[in-house]
Each structure stands twice: as structure tokens, then as C-alpha cells.
Coordinates of N, CA and C in Angstrom, one line a residue:
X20 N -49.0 70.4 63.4 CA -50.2 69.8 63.9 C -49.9 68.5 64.7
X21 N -48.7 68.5 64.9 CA -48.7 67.4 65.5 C -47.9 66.1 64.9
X22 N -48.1 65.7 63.8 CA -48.3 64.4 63.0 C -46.9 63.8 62.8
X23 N -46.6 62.6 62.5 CA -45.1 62.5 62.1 C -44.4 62.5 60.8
X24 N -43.1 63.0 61.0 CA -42.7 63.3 59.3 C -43.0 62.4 58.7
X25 N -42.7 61.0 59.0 CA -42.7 59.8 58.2 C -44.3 59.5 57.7
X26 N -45.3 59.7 58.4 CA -46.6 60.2 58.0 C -47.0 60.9 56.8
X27 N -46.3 62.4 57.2 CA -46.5 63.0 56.3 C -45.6 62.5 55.0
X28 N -44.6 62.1 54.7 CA -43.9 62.0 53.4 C -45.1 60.8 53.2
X29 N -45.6 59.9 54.0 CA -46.2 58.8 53.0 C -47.5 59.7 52.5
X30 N -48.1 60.6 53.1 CA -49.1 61.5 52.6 C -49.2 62.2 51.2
X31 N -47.8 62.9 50.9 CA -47.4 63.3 50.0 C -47.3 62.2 48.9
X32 N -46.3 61.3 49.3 CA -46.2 60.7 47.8 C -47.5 59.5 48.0
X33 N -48.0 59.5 48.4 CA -49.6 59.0 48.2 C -50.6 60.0 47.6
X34 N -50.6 60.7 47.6 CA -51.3 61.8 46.7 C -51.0 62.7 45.8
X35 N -49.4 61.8 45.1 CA -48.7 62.5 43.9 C -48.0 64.3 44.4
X36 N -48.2 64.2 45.5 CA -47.5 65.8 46.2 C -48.5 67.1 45.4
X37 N -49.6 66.8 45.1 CA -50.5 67.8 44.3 C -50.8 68.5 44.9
X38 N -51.2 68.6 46.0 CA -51.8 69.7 47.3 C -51.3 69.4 48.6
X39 N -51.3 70.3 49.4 CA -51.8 70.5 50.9 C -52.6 69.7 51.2
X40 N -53.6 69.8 50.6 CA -55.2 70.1 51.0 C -55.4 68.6 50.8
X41 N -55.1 68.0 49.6 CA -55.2 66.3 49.2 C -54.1 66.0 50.2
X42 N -53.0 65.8 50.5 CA -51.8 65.3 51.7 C -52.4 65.7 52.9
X43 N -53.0 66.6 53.5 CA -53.8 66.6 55.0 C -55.1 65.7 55.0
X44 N -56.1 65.6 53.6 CA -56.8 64.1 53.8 C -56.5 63.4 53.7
X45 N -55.4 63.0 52.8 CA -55.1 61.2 53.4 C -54.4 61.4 54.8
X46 N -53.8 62.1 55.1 CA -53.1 61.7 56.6 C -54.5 61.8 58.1
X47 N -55.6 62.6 57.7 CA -56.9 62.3 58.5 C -57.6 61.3 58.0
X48 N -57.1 60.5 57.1 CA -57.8 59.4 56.9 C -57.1 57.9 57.2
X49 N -55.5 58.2 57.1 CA -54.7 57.4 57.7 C -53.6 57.6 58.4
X50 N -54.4 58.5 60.0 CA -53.2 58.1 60.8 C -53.9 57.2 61.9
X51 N -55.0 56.9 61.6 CA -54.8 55.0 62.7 C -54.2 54.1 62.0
X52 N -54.1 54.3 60.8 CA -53.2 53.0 60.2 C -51.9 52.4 60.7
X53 N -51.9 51.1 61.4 CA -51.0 50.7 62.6 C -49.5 51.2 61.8
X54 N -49.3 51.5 60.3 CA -48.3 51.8 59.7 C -47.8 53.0 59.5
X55 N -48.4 53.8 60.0 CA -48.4 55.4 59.4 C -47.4 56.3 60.0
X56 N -46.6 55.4 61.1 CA -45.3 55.9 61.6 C -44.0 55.4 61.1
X57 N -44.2 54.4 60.6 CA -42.8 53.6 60.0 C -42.3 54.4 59.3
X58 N -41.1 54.3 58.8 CA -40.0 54.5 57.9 C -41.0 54.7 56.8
X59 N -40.8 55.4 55.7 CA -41.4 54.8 54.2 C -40.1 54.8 53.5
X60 N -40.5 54.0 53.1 CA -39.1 53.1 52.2 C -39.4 53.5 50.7
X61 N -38.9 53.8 49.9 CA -38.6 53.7 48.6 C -38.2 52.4 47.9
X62 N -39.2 52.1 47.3 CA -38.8 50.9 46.3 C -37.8 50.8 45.2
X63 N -37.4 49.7 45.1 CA -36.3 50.1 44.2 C -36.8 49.6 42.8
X64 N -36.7 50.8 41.7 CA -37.8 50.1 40.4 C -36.6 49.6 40.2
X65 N -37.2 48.7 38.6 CA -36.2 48.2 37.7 C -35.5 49.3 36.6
X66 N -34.1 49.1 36.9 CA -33.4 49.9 35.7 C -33.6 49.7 34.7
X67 N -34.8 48.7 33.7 CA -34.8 48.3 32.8 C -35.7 49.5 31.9
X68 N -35.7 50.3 30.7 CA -37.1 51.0 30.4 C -38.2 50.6 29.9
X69 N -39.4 51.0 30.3 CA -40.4 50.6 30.5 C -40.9 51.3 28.8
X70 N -40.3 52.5 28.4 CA -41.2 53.3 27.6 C -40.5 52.6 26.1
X71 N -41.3 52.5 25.1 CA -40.9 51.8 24.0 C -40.3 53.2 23.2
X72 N -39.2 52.2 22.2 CA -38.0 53.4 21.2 C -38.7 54.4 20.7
X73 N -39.8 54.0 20.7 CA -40.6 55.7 19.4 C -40.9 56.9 20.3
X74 N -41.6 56.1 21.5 CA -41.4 57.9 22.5 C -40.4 58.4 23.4
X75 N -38.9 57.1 23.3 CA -37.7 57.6 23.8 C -37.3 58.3 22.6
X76 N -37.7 57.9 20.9 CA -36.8 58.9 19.7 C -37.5 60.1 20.1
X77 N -38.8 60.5 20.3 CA -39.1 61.8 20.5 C -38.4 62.5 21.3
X78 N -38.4 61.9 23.0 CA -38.2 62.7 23.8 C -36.6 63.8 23.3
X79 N -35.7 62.4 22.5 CA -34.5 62.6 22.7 C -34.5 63.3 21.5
X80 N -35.2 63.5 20.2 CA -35.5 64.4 19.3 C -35.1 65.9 19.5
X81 N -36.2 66.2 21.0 CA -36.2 67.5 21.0 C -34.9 67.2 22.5
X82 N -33.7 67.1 22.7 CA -32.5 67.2 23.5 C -32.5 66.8 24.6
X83 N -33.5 65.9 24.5 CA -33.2 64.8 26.3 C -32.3 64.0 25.7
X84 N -31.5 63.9 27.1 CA -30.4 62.5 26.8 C -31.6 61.2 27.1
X85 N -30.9 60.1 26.5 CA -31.4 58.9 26.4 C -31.8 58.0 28.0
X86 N -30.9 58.7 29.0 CA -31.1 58.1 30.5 C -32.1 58.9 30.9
X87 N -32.7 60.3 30.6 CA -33.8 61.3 31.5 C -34.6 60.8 30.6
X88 N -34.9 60.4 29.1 CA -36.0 60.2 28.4 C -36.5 59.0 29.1
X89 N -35.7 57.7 29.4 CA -36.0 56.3 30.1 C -36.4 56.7 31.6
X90 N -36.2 57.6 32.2 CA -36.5 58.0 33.6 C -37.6 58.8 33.8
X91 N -37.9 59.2 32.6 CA -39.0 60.2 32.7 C -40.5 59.7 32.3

């Protein structure tokens, strides 16, 4: 349709990649956005984890390693 990739990837991970149908309204809703061609950049989170020891013991309970349970 036209649109630019960098567009569309910010479409997608603006609407959690759930649909088509949700990623074609946000990019009809923002492609006047003076930003909607730039690069999208990925942020860089913090390596630190966020999820506290009782639902990293679960995850890793049932055979997640301890780095996919913190990343997940």
C-alpha cells in the first residue's frame, strides 16, 4: 500500500503485533505523524530483573533457566 517499513514496524510493535487489522489502524491514524518515517530504535531496557524471586522460583520450577524466566 504504499507505506514505509519503518512505519510499519512502529505499527506493529505499537499494537503488541496482535493483528493486521489493529497495525493498519494505527499506521491510518499515524502516518502524518512528522515521525512515522524515522528509524525506530529499540530501547535499551535494564539488565536488572524486574520480576521478584517467587515468580522467577516458579517459572524455573517447571525448567526455565533463570535468564528466560528474568526475560520473560
Amino acid at each position: 500500500m504504499g507505506f514505509s517499513i519503518e512505519g510499519c514496524k512502529k505499527a506493529l510493535v505499537n499494537t503488541g503485533n496482535n493483528s493486521i487489522e489493529a497495525a493498519m489502524n494505527w499506521v491510518f491514524e499515524h502516518q502524518v505523524d512528522p515521525d512515522f518515517d524515522t528509524p525506530y530504535l529499540v530501547s535499551n531496557k535494564s539488565s536488572t530483573p524486574t520480576a521478584d524471586e517467587e515468580s522467577l522460583g516458579i517459572l524455573m520450577s517447571m525448567g526455565v533457566s533463570r535468564s528466560h524466566a528474568i526475560h520473560a
